[in-house]
Coordinates of C-alpha atoms and ligand atoms in Angstrom, one line a residue:
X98 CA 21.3 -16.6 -12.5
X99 CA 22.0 -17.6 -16.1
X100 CA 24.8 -15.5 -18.4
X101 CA 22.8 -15.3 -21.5
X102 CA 24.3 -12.3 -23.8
X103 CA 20.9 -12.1 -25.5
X104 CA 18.9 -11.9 -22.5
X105 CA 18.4 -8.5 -20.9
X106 CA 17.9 -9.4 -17.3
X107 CA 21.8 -10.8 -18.0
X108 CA 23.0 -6.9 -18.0
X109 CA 21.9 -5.8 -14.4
X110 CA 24.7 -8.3 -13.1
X111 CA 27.5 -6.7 -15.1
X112 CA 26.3 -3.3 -13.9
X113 CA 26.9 -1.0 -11.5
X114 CA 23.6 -0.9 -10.0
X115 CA 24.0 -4.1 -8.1
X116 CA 26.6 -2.4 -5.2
X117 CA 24.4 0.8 -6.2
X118 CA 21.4 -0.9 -5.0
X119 CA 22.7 -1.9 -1.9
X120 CA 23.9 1.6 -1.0
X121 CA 20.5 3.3 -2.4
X122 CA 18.7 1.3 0.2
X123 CA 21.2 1.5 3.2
X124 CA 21.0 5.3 2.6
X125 CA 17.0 5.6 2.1
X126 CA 16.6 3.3 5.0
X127 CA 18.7 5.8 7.3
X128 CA 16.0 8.5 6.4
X129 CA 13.4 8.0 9.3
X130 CA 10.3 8.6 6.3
X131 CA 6.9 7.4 8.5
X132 CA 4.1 8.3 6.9
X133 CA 3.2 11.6 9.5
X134 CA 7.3 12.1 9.2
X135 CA 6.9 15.4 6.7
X136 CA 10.6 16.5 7.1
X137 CA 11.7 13.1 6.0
X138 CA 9.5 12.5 3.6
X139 CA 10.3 15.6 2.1
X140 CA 14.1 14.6 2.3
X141 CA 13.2 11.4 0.5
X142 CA 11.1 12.8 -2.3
X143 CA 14.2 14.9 -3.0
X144 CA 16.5 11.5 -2.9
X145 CA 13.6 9.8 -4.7
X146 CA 13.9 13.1 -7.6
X147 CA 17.5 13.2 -8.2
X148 CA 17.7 9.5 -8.4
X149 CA 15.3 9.0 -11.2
X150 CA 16.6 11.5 -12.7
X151 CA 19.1 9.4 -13.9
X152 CA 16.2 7.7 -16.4
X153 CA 14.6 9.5 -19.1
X154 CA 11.2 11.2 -19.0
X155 CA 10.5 13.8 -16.4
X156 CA 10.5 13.5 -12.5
X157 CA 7.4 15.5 -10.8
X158 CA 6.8 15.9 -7.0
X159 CA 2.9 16.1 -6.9
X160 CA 1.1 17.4 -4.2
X161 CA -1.1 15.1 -1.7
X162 CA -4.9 15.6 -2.2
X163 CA -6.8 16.7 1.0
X164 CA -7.0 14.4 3.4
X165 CA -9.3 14.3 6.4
X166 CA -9.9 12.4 9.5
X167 CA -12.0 12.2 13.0
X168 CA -10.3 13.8 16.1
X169 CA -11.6 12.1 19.2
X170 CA -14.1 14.9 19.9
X171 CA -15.9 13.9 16.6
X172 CA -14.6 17.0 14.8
X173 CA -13.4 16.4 11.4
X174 CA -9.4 17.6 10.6
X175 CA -7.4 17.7 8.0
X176 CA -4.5 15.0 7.8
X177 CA -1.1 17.0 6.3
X178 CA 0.5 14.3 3.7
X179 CA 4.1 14.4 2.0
X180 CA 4.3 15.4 -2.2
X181 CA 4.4 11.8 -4.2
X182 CA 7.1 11.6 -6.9
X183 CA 6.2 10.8 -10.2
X184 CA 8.3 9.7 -13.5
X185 CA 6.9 9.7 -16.7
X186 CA 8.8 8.2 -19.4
X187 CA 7.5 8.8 -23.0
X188 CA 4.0 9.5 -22.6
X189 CA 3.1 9.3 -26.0
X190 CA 3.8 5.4 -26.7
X191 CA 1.1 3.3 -27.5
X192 CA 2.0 0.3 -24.7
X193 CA 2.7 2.2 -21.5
X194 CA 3.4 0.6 -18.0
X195 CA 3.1 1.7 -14.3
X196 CA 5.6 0.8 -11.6
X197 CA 4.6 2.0 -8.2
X198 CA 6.5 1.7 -4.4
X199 CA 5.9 4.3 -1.6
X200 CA 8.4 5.5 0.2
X201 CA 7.1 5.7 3.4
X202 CA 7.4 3.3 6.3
X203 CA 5.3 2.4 9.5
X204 CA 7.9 3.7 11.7
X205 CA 7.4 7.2 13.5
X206 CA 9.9 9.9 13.7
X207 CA 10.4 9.0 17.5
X208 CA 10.8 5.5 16.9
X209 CA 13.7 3.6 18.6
X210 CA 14.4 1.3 15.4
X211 CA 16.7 3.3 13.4
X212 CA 19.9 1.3 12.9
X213 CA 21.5 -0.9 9.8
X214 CA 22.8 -3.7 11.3
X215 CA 24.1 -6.7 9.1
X216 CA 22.3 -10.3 10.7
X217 CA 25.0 -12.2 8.4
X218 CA 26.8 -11.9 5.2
X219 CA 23.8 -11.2 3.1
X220 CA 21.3 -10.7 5.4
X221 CA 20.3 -6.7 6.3
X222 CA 18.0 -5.4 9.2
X223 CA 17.2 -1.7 9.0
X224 CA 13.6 -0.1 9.0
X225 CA 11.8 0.2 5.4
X226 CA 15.4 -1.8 4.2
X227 CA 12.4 -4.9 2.8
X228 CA 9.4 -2.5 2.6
X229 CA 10.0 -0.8 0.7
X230 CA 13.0 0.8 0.2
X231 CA 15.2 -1.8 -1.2
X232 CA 12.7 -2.1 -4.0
X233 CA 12.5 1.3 -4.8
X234 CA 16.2 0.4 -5.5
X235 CA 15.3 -2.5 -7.5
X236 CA 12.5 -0.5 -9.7
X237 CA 15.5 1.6 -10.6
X238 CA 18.3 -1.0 -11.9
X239 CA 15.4 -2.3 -13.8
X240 CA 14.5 0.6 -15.1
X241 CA 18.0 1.1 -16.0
X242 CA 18.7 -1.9 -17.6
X243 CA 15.4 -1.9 -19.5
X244 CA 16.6 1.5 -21.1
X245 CA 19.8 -0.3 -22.0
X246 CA 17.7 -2.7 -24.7
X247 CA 16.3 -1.6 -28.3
X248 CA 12.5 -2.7 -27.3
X249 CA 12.4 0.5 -24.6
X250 CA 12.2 3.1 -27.1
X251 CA 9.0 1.9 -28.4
X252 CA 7.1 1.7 -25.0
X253 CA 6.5 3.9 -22.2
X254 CA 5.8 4.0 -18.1
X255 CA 5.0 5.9 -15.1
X256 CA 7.1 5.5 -12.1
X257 CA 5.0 6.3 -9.2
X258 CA 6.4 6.6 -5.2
X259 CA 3.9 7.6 -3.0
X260 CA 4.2 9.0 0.7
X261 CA 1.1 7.3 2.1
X262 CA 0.6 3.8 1.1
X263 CA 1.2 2.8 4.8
X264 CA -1.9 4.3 5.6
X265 CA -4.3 3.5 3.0
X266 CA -2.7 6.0 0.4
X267 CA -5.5 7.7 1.0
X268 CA -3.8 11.4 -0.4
X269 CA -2.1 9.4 -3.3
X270 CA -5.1 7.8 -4.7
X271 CA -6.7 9.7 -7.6
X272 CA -3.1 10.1 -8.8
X273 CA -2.6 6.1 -8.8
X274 CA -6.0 6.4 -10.6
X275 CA -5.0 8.2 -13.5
X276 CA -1.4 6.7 -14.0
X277 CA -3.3 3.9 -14.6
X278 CA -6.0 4.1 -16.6
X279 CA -4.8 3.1 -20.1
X280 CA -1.6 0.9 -18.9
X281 CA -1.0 -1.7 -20.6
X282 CA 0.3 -3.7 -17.0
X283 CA 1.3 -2.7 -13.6
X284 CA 4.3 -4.1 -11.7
X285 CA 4.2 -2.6 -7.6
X286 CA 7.4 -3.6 -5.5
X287 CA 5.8 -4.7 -2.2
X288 CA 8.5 -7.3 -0.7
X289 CA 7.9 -10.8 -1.4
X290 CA 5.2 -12.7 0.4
X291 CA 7.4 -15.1 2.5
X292 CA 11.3 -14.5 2.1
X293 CA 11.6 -17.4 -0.4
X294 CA 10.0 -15.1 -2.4
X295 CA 6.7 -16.4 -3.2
X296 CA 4.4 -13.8 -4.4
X297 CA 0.9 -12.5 -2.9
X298 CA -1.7 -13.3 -5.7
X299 CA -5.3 -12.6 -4.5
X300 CA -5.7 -10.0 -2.2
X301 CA -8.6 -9.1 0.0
X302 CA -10.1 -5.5 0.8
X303 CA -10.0 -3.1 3.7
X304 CA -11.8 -0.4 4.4
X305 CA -11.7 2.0 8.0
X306 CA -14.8 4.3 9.5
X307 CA -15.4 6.1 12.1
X308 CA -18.9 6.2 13.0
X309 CA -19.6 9.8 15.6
X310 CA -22.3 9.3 17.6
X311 CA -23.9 12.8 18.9
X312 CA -26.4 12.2 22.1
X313 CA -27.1 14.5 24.9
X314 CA -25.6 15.0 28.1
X315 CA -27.5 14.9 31.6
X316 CA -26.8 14.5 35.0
X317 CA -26.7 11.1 35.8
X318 CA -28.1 11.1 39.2
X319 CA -30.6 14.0 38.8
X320 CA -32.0 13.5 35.3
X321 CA -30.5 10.2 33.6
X322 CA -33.9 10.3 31.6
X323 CA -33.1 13.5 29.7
X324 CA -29.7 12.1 28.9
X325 CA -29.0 10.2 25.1
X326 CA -25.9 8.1 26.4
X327 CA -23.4 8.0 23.3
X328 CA -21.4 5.5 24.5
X329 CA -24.0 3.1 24.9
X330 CA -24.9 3.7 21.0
X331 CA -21.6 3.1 19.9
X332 CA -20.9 -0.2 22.0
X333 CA -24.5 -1.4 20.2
X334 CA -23.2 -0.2 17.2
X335 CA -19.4 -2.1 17.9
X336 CA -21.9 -5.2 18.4
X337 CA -23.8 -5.5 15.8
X338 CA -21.3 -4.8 13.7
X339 CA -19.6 -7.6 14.9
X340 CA -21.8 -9.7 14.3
X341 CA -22.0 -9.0 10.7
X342 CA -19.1 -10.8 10.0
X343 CA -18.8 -14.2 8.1
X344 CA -16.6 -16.3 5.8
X345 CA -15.8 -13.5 3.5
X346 CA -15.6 -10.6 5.9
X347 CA -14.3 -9.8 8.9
X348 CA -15.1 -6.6 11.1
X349 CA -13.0 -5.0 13.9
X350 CA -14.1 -2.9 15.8
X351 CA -10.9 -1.3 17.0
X352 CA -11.4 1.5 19.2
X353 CA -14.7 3.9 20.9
X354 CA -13.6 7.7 21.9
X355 CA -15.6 9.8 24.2
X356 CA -17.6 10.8 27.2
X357 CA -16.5 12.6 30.1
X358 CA -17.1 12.5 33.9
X359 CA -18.6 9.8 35.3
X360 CA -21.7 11.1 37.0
X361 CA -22.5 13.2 33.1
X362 CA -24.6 11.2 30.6
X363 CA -21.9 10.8 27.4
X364 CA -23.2 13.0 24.7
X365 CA -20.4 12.0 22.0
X366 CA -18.5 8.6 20.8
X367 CA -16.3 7.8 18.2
X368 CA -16.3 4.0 17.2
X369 CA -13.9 3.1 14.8
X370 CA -13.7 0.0 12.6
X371 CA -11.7 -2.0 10.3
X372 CA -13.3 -4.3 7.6
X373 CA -11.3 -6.7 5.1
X374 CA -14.3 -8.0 2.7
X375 CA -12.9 -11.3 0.1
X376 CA -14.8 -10.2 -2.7
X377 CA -16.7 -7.1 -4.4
X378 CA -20.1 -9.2 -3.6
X379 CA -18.7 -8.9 0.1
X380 CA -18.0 -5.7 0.2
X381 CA -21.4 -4.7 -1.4
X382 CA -23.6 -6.4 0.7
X383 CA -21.5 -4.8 4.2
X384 CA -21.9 -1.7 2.4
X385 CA -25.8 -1.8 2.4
X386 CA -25.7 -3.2 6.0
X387 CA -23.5 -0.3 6.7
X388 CA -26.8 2.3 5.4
X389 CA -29.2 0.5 7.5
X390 CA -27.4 -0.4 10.6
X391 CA -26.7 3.0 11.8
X392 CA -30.1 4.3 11.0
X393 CA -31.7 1.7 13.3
X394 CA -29.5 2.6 16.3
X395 CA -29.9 6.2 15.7
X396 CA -33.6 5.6 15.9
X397 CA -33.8 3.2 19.1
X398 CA -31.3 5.7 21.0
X399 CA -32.7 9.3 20.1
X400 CA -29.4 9.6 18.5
X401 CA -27.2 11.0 15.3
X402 CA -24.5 9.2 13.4
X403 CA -22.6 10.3 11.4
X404 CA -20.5 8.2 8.9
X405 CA -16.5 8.4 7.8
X406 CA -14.3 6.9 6.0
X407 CA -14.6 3.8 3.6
X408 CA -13.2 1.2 1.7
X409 CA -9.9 2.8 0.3
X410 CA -8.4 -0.9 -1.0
X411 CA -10.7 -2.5 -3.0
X412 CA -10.6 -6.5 -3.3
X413 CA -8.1 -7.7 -5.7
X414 CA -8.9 -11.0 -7.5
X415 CA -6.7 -12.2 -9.8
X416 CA -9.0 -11.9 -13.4
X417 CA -7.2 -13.7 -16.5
X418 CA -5.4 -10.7 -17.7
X419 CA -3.8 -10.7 -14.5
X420 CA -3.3 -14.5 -14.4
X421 CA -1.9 -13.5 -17.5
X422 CA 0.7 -11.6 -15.9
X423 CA 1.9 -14.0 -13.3
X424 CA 2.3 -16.5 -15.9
X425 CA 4.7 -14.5 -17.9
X426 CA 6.6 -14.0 -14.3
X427 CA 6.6 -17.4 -13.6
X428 CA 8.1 -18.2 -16.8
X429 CA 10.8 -15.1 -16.3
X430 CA 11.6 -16.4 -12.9
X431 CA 12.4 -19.7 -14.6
X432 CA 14.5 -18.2 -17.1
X433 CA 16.4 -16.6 -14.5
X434 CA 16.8 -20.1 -11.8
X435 CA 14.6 -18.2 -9.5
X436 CA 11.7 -19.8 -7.2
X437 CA 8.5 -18.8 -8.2
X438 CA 5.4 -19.7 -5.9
X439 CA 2.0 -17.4 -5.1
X440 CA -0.3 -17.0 -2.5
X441 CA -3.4 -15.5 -1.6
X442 CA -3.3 -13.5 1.2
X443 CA -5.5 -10.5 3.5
X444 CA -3.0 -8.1 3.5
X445 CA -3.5 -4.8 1.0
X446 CA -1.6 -2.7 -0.6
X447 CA -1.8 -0.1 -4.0
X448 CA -2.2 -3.5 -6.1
X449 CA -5.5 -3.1 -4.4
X450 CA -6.0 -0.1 -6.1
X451 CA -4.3 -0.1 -9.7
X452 CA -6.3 -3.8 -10.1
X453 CA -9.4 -2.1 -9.4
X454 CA -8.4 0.2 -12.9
X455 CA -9.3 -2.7 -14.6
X456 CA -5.0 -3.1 -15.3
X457 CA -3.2 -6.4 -14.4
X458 CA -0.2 -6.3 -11.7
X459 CA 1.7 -7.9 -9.7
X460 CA 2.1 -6.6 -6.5
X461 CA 5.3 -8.1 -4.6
X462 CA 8.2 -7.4 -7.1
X463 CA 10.4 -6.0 -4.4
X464 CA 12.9 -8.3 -2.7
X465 CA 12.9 -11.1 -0.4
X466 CA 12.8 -10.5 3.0
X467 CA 10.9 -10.5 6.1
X468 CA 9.6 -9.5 9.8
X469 CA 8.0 -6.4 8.0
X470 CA 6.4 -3.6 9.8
X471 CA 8.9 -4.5 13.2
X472 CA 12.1 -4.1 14.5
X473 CA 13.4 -7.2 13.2
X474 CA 12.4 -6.1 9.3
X475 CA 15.4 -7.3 7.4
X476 CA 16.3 -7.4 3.7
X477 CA 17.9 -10.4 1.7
X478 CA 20.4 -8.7 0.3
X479 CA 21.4 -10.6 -3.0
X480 CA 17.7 -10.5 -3.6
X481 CA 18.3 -6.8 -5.2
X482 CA 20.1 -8.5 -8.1
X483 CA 17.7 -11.4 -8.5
X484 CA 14.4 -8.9 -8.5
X485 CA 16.0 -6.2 -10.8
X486 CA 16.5 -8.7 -13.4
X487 CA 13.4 -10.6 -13.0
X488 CA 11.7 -7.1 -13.8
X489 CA 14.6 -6.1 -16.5
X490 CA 12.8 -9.5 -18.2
X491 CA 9.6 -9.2 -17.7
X492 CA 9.3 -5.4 -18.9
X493 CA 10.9 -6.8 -21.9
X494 CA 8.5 -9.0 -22.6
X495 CA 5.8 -6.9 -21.6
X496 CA 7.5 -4.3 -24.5
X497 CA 7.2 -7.4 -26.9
X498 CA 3.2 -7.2 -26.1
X499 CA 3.4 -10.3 -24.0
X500 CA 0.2 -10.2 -22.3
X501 CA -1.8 -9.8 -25.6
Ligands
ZN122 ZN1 4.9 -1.8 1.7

């Protein structure tokens, strides 16, 4: 990393943060904070509170918005969600930014992976130590050392961590909707795309259904023919669904609840399916196949279906303002000695979702690491150094209307 007195980024080494970091995200990671964990999710928003409290602006815990989802009988119920923290730093400034990270992790309360252990000198394992607590640490020693230069006072940002981005931040949405309508630029601290840091640039969709199909029971031995076998939809359904995938989509069926006994004609199924489209034009035309599809296998069985869910991460192509974007933190990285490299990839996140405001981001500005989303997730540790000051510089640039 270069020593340049002039150069902003240059501060985060001389402060503090960079043994504060480390301990931030040893001590976040030791909070078990999975998504349906509301006890330590509610510990972690309090953390989250007190830690950005150290910033200007003012911290908010907001609540989740109403959430529902299909029980296996086909009844609808609501999903409970934990508050997302919000920090909103000079709200009135003409060029405003959003930095977003969640602070929940894939791992359940009852999971077995719960210790820190050190793999080497630098090298950390510990659950939610890559994704995404270390760069929740990283958004704040930025933060910090952004404040520290003259170009801060004249801009402004939202700091939002959410509770719910490991399942489709589906209660966190219309807030990361309205922090980001008017931002000048986004910056969202997934980890890096591979662990030598190389970035995720295009991102495909997702979007999850279930599909409850409502028949009629019979016996099966007595009167099969009064019987509307449910399962039987659903597996059509599972089929030809299938089948609609091609170069720019994929469908996966995942899972089909219901029926009973064996000698009773099913009278309910859930099917539930995942679908990543490449592009808006994919997603559009499943979406019309999605109308018709149903309709016609209602029909044929003497059947109802009845339709959940939907496409929660839209696709994220990278338009020029956004190419934009990762230009300016190429030529940060540069600046700094770091490796800069991108890659497409099918894997979503709230980049998804702030792109789809029409605002430019970049989406993997946590640290390096790797083995995400397992019990071998670990975190490179000097990385917290190198990512706070690759964001120090690029917000500083960004405050100096970079992108314009
Ligand atoms: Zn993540």
């Amino acid at each position: 990393m270069q020593q340049d007195a002039s150069n902003p980024a240059a501060r985060i080494a001389e402060m503090p943060d960079c043994a504060e970091m480390l301990q931030q995200t040893q001590r976040w990671s030791a909070i078990n904070s999975g998504t349906d964990n509301l006890a330590g999710l509610a510990e972690m928003a309090g953390q989250l509170a007190e830690a950005f409290s150290a910033l200007p602006g003012e911290v908010t815990l907001e609540e989740p918005a109403p959430v529902t989802a299909i029980a296996p009988d086909g009844s609808e119920i609501a999903r409970e969600h934990g508050r997302h923290m919000v920090l909103s730093v000079r709200p009135q400034a003409p060029l405003r930014f959003l930095l977003t990270g969640h602070m929940d992790t894939v791992y359940p309360a009852d999971h077995p992976f719960r210790e820190l252990t050190w793999i080497d000198g630098e090298t950390l394992r510990g659950p939610g130590v890559a994704d995404m607590k270390g760069g929740i640490a990283v958004i704040l020693a930025a933060l910090k050392a952004f404040e520290a230069t003259a170009e801060a006072a004249s801009v402004g940002y939202d700091v939002m961590i959410n509770s719910d981005e490991e399942t489709g931040s589906l209660s966190s949405a219309p807030l990361i909707a309205r922090l980001a309508k008017g931002k000048y630029a986004a910056l969202t601290y997934e980890p890096s795309a591979l662990p030598d840091g190389t970035h995720a640039h295009a991102r495909g969709g997702s979007g999850n259904y279930s599909l409850t199909v409502k028949g009629r029971s019979a016996h099966a031995g007595r009167n099969p023919q009064d019987g509307r076998n449910a399962i039987v939809a659903a597996a059509e359904l599972a089929v030809r669904l299938k089948a609609l995938q091609h170069e720019g989509l994929s469908v996966n069926p995942a899972r089909i609840d219901g029926g009973s006994a064996n000698n009773v004609v099913p009278d309910h199924a859930v099917l539930r399916f995942n679908i990543r489209p490449r592009t808006q034009e994919a997603a559009d035309a499943f979406l019309s196949d999605l109308d018709r599809l149903p309709r016609e296998i209602a029909e044929r069985h003497e059947v109802s279906i009845a339709r959940h869910g939907g496409i929660s991460r839209p696709p994220k192509p990278v338009d020029p303002r956004a190419a934009r974007l990762f230009a300016l933190v190429e030529r940060c990285s540069g600046e700094l000695g770091l490796h800069f490299a991108t890659r497409d990839t099918g894997g979503v996140c709230d980049g998804n979702n702030i792109a789809a405001c029409g605002v430019p981001v970049v989406d993997t500005m946590g640290v390096r690491g790797g083995a995400i989303h397992s019990p071998e997730e670990y975190l490179i540790v000097p990385s917290l150094a190198e990512r706070a000051a690759l964001s120090a510089l690029v917000l500083h640039r960004l405050s100096t209307g970079a992108l314009s």
